[in-house]
Short mmCIF file of C-alpha atoms in Angstrom, two decimals:
data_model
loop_
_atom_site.label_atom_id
_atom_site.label_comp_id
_atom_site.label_asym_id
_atom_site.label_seq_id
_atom_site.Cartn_x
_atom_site.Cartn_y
_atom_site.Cartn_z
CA UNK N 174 33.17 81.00 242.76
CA UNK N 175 34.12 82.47 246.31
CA UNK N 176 37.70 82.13 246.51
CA UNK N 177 38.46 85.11 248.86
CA UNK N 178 40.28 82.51 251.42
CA UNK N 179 42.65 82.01 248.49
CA UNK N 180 45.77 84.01 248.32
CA UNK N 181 47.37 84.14 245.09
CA UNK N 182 50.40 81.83 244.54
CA UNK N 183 48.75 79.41 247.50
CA UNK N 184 48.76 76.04 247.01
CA UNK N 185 46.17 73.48 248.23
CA UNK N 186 45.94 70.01 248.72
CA UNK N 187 44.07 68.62 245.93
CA UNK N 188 41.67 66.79 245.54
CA UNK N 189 40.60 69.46 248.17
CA UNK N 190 40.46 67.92 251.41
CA UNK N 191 39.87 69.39 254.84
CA UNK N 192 41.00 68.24 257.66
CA UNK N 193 39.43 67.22 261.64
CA UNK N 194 41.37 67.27 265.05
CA UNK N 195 40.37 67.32 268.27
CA UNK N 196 38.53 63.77 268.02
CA UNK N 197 37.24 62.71 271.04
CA UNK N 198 38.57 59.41 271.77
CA UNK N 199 39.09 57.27 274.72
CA UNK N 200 41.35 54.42 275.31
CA UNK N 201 40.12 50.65 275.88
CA UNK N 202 41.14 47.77 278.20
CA UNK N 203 43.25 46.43 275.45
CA UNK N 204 45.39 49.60 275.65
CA UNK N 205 44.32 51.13 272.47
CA UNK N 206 42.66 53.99 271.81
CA UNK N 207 39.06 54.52 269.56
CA UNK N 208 36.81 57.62 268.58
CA UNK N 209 34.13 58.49 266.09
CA UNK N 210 33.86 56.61 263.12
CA UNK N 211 33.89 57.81 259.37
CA UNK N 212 30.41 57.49 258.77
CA UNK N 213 29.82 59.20 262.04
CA UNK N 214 32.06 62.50 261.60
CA UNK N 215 30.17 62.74 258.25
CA UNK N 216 26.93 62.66 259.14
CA UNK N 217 28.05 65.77 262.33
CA UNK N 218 29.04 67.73 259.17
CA UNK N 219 26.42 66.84 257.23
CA UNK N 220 24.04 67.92 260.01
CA UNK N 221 26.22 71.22 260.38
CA UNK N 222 25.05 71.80 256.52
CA UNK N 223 28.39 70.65 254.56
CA UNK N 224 28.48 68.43 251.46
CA UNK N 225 31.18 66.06 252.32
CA UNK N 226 32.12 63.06 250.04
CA UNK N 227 33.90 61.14 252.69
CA UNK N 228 35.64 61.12 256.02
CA UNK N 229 38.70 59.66 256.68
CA UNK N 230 39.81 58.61 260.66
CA UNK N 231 43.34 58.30 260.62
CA UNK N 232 44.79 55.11 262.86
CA UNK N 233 48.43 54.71 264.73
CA UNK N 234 49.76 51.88 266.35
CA UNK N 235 47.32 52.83 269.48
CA UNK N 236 44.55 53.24 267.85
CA UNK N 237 42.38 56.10 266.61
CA UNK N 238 44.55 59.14 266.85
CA UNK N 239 42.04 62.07 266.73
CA UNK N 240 42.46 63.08 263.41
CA UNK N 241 40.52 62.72 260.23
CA UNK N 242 40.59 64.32 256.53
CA UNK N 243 37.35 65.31 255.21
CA UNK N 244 37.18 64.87 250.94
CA UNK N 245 35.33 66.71 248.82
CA UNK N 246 34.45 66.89 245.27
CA UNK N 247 37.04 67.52 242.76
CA UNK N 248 35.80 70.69 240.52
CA UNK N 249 34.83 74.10 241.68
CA UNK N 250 32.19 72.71 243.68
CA UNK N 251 34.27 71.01 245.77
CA UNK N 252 37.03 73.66 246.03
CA UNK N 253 33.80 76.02 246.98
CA UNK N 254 32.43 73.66 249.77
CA UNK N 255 35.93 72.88 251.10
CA UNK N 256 36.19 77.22 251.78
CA UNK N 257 32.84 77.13 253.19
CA UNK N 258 33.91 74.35 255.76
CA UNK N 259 37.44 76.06 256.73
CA UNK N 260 35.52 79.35 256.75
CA UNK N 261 32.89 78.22 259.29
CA UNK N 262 35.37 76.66 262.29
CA UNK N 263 36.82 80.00 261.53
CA UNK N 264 33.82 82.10 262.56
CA UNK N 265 33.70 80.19 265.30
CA UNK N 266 37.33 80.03 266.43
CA UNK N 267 37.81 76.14 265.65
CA UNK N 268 39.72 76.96 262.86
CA UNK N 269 43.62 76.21 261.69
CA UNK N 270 45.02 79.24 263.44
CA UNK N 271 43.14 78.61 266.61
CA UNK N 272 44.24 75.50 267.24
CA UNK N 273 48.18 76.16 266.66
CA UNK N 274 47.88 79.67 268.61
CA UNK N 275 46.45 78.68 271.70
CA UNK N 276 47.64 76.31 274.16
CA UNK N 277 44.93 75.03 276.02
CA UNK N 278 42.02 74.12 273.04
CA UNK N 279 38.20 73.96 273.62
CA UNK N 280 36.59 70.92 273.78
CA UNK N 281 34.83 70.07 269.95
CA UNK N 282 36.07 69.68 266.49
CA UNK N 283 38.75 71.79 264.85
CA UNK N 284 38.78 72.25 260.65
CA UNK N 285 40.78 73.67 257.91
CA UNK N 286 41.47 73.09 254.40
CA UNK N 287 44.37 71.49 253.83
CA UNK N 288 47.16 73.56 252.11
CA UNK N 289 51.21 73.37 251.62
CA UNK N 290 51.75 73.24 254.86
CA UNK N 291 50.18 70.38 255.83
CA UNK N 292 51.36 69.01 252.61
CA UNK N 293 55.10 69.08 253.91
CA UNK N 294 54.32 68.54 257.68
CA UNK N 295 55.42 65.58 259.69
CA UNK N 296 52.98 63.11 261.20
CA UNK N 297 50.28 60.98 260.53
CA UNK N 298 48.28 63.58 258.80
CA UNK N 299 51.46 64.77 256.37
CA UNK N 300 52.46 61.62 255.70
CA UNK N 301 48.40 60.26 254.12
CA UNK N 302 48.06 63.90 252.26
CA UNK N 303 51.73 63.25 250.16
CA UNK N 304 50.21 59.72 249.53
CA UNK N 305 46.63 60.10 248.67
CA UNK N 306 46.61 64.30 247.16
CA UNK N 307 49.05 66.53 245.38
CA UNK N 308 49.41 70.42 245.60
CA UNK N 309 47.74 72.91 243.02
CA UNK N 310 47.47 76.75 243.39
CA UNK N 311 44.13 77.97 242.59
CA UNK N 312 45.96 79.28 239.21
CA UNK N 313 47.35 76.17 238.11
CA UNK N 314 43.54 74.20 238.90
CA UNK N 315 41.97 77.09 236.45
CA UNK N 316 44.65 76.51 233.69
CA UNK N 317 44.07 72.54 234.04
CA UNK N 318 40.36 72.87 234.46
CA UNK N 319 40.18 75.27 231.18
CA UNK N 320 42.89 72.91 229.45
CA UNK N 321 40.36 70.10 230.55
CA UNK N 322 37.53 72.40 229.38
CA UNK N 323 39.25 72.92 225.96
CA UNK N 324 39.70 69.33 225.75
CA UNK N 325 36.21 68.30 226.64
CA UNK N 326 34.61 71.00 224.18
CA UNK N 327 37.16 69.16 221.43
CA UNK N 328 36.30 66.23 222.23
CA UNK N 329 32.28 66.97 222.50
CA UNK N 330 33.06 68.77 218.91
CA UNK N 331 34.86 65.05 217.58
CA UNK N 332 31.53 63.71 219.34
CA UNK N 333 29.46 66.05 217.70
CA UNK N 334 30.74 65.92 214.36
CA UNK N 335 30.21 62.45 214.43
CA UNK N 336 27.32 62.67 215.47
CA UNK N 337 26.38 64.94 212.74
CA UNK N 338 27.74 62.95 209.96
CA UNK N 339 26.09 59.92 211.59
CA UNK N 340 22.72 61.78 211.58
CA UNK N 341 23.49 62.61 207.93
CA UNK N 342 24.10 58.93 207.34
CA UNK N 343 21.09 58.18 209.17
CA UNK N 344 18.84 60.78 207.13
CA UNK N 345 20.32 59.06 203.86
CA UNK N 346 19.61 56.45 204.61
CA UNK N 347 16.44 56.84 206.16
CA UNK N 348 15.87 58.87 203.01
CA UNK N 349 17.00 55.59 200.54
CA UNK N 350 14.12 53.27 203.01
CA UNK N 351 11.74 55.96 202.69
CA UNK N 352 11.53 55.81 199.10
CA UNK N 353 12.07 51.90 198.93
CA UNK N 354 9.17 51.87 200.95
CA UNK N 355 7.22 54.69 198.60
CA UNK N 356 8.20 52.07 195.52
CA UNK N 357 7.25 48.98 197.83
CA UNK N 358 3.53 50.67 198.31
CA UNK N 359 2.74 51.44 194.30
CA UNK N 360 4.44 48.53 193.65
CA UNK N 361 2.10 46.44 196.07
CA UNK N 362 -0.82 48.37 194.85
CA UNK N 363 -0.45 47.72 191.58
CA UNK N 364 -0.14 43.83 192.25
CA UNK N 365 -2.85 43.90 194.72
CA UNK N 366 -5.29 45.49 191.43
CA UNK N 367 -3.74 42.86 189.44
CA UNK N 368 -4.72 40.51 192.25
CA UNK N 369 -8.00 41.81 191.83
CA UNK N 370 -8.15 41.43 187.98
CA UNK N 371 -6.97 38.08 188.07
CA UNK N 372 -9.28 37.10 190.68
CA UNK N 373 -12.41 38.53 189.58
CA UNK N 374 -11.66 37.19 186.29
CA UNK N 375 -10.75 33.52 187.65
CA UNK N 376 -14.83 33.92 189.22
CA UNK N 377 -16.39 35.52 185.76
CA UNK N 378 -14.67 32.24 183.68
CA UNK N 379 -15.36 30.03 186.66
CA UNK N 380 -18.64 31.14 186.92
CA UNK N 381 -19.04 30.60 182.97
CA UNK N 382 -17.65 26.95 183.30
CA UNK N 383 -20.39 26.18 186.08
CA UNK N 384 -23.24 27.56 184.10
CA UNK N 385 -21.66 25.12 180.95
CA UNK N 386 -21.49 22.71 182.84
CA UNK N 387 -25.09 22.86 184.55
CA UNK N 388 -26.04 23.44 180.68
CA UNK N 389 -24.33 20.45 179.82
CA UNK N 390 -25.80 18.17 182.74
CA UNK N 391 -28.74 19.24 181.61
CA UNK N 392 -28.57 18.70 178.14
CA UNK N 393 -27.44 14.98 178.89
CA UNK N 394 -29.95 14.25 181.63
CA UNK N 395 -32.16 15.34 178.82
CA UNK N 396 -30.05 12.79 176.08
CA UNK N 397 -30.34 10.21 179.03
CA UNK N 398 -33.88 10.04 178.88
CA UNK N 399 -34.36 10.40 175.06
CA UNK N 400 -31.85 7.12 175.21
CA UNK N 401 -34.08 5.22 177.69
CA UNK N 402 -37.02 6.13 175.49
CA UNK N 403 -35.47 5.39 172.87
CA UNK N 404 -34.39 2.01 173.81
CA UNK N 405 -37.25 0.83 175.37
CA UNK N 406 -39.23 1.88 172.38
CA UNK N 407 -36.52 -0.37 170.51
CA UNK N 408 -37.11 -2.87 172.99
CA UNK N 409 -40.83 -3.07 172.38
CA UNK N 410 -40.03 -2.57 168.33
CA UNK N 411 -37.31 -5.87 168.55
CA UNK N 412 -39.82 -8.09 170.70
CA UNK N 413 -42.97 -7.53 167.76
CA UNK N 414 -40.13 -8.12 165.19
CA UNK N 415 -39.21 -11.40 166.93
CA UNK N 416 -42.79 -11.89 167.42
CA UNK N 417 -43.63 -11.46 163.76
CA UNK N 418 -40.58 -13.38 162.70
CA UNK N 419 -41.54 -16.27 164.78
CA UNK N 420 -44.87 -16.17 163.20
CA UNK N 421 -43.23 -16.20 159.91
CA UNK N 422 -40.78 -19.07 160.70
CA UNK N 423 -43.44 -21.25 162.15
CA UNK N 424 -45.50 -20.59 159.05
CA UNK N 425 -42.95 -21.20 156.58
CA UNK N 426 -42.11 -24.67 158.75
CA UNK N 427 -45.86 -25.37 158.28
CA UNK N 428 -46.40 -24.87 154.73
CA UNK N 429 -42.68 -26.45 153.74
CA UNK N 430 -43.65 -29.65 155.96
CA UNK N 431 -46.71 -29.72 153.89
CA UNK N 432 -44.67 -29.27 150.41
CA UNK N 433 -42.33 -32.03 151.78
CA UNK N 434 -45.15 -34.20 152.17
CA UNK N 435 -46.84 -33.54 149.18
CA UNK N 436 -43.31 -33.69 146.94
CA UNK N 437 -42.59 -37.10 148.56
CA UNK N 438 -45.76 -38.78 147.97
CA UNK N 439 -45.46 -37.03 144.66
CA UNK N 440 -42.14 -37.23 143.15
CA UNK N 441 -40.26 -39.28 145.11
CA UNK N 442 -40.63 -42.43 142.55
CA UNK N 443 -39.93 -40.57 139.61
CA UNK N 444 -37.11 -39.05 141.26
CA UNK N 445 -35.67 -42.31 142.11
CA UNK N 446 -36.30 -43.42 138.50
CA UNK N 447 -34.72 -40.22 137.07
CA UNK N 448 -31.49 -40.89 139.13
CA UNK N 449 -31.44 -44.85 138.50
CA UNK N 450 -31.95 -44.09 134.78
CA UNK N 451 -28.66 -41.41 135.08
CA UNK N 452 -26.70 -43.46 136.86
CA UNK N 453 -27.36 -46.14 134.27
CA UNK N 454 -26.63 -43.57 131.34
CA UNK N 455 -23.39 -42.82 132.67
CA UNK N 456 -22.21 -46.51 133.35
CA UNK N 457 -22.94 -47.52 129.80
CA UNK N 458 -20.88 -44.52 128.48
CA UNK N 459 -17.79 -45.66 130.90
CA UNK N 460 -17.94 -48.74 129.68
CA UNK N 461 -17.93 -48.05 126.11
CA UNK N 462 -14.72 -46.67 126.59
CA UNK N 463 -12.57 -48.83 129.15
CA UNK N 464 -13.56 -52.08 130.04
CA UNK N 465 -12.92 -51.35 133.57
CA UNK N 466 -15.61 -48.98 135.55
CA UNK N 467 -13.55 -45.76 136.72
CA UNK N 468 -14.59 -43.35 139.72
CA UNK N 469 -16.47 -40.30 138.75
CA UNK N 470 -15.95 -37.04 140.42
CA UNK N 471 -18.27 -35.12 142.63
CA UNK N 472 -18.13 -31.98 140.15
CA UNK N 473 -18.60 -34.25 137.07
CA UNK N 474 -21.97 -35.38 138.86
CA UNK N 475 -22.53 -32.52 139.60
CA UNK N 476 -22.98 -30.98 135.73
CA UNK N 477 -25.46 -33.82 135.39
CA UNK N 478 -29.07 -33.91 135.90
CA UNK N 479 -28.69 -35.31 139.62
CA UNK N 480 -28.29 -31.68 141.15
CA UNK N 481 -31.55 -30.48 139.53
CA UNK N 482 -33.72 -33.84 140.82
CA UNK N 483 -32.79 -32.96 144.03
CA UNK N 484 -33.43 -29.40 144.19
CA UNK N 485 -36.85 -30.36 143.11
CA UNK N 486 -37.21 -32.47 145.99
CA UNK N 487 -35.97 -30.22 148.37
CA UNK N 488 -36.68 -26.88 148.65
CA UNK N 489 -33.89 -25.66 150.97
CA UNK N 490 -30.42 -25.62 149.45
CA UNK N 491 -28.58 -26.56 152.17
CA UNK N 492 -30.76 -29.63 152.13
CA UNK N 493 -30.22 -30.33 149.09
CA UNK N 494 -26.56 -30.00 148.69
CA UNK N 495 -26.40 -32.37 151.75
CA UNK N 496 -28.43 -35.39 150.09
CA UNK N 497 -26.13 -34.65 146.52
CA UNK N 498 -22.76 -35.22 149.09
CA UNK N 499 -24.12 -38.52 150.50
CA UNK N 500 -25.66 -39.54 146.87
CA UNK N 501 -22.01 -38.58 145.27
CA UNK N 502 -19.87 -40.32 148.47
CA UNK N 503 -22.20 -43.50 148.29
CA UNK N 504 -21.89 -43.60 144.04
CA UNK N 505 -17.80 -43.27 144.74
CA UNK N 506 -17.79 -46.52 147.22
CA UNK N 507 -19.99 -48.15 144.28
CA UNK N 508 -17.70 -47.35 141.63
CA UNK N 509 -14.37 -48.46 143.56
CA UNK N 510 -16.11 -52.04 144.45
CA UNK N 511 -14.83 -53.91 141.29
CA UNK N 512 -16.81 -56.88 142.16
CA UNK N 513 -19.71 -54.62 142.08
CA UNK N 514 -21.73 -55.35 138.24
CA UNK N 515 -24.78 -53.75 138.28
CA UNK N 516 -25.06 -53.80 134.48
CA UNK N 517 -23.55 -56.91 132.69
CA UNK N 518 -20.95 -56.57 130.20
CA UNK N 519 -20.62 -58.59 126.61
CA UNK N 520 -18.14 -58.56 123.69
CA UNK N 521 -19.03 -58.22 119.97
CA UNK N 522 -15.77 -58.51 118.06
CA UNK N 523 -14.06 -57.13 120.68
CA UNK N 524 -16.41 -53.96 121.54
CA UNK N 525 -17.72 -53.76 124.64
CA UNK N 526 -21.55 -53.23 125.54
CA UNK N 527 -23.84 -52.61 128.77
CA UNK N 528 -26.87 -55.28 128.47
CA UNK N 529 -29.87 -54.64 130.81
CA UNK N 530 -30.89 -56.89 133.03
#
């Protein structure tokens, strides 16, 4: 860094500032007095090649007063720029010394850097540098600068270290995912074969039920029409067994109604005589025994001869069971009419007999 202009034991304004007289100003109707602006002075020095960060005009009670302060940057760079700007209005005799040494000044700007002497001067331009700067020799900036180097390579160390131990924690940890991820992809194979397994053999038993079941369909479409053959062969085998058994029927009505006929014109007297001649029998027995008729029972005419007549008669059984019920309930409404006397009684020495009329 060029710091030729820099005695040792010389203090500077810091931040580094320069500073501008010689403003050109002019006074207005209102009695005060106005010049460049800030953002004009910097862009002259800008033009003239310097790096300025800003430029101060410094106001009275009338107005502009023809003085500014230039700042610059606060590290080396701006202590280097601030030299460059004094040192150039010193080549060309607008500098500090110039101004105070001679009495009548040029027209134009005037510059310096401001140092202790400016610090502690009176004015306007004395009083802003105590407020806004403080004084450093070029010494004491070093020490502060390396003391704020040492503490900004500790710091970037703390930063560093932490940034290490973070990156360690990160590689762990990226580490720890990595191989959750490595177990996650076997593990996700090896369900995606059983996924496989299970589904191809879901299709080989599904595939087994669907040919069963097309067997089975078949097989009972096949029943189906052994059944309807089958029935309407029973069908055709139940109407020529009714057929036949109608045949039967009305030939078994023809030949009994010819028995019938034949049995009645037959039999039918003798029958009649057979069952007069047993109802006789059993009166006269009765009446050996009680003078009074009694009522017979259906079963005790029933062990008689009457049951056989009339089976001989008839040839069904029903039949013939129905005439012995009216014969037997007919004979009980004879037998319980005591007026009735079919056969008259007479007394022999106090025995009973049946006489025949």
């Amino acid at each position: 860094m060029d710091v030729d202009m820099a005695e040792d034991g010389e203090k500077f304004v810091w931040p580094w500032t320069g500073i501008l007289v010689n403003i050109t100003i002019r006074r207005v109707r209102n009695g005060q007095y106005v010049g460049m602006s800030g953002r004009e002075l910097k862009n002259e020095l800008m033009r003239r090649g310097f790096d300025p960060v800003r430029v101060r005009p410094l106001w009275n009670k009338q107005g502009h007063s023809g003085n500014a302060v230039v700042e610059f940057k606060r590290g080396w760079v701006g202590f280097h720029d601030a030299l460059l700007f004094a040192r150039a209005y010193e080549a060309d005799s607008h500098g500090r010394w110039d101004w105070y040494a001679s009495n009548e000044t040029d027209a134009g700007l005037y510059a310096w850097i401001a140092r202790e002497s400016d610090y502690n001067s009176y004015g306007i331009v004395g009083e802003y540098l105590t407020k806004a700067g403080d004084l450093k020799t070029v010494s004491e900036f070093m020490e502060e600068e390396a003391r704020k180097h040492d503490i900004l390579v500790s710091h970037l160390k703390r930063v560093i270290e932490l940034k290490d131990k973070h990156l360690q924690e990160m590689q762990e940890k990226n580490d720890q995912v990595s191989w959750a991820v490595h177990q996650f992809t076997v593990l996700k194979e090896k369900l995606n074969a059983a996924i496989d397994n299970i589904r191809m053999a879901t299709e080989d038993q599904l595939q087994r039920v669907l040919n069963s079941h097309e067997k089975f369909k078949l097989c009972m479409e096949s029943q189906a029409k052994e059944l309807e053959l089958s029935e309407f062969e029973l069908k055709e085998r139940q109407a020529r067994i009714d057929r036949e058994t109608n045949n039967v029927v009305k030939g078994t009505q023809r030949k009994n109604s010819i028995q019938d006929c034949s049995f009645q014109s037959l039999d039918w007297p003798r029958a009649d005589q057979n069952v007069a001649t047993l109802a006789k029998d059993q009166v006269m027995e009765k009446a050996a025994n009680s003078s009074w008729i009694g009522t017979m029972k259906n079963e005790d005419v029933k062990t008689r001869p009457v049951p056989e007549v009339l089976e001989l008669k008839y040839n069904e059984e029903h039949e013939a069971e129905r005439k012995l019920s009216a014969l037997c309930y007919l004979w009980k409404e004879y037998l319980n009419n005591t007026a009735l006397k079919p056969f008259p009684l007479t007394s022999n020495e106090g025995m009973h007999s049946v006489c025949s009329s």
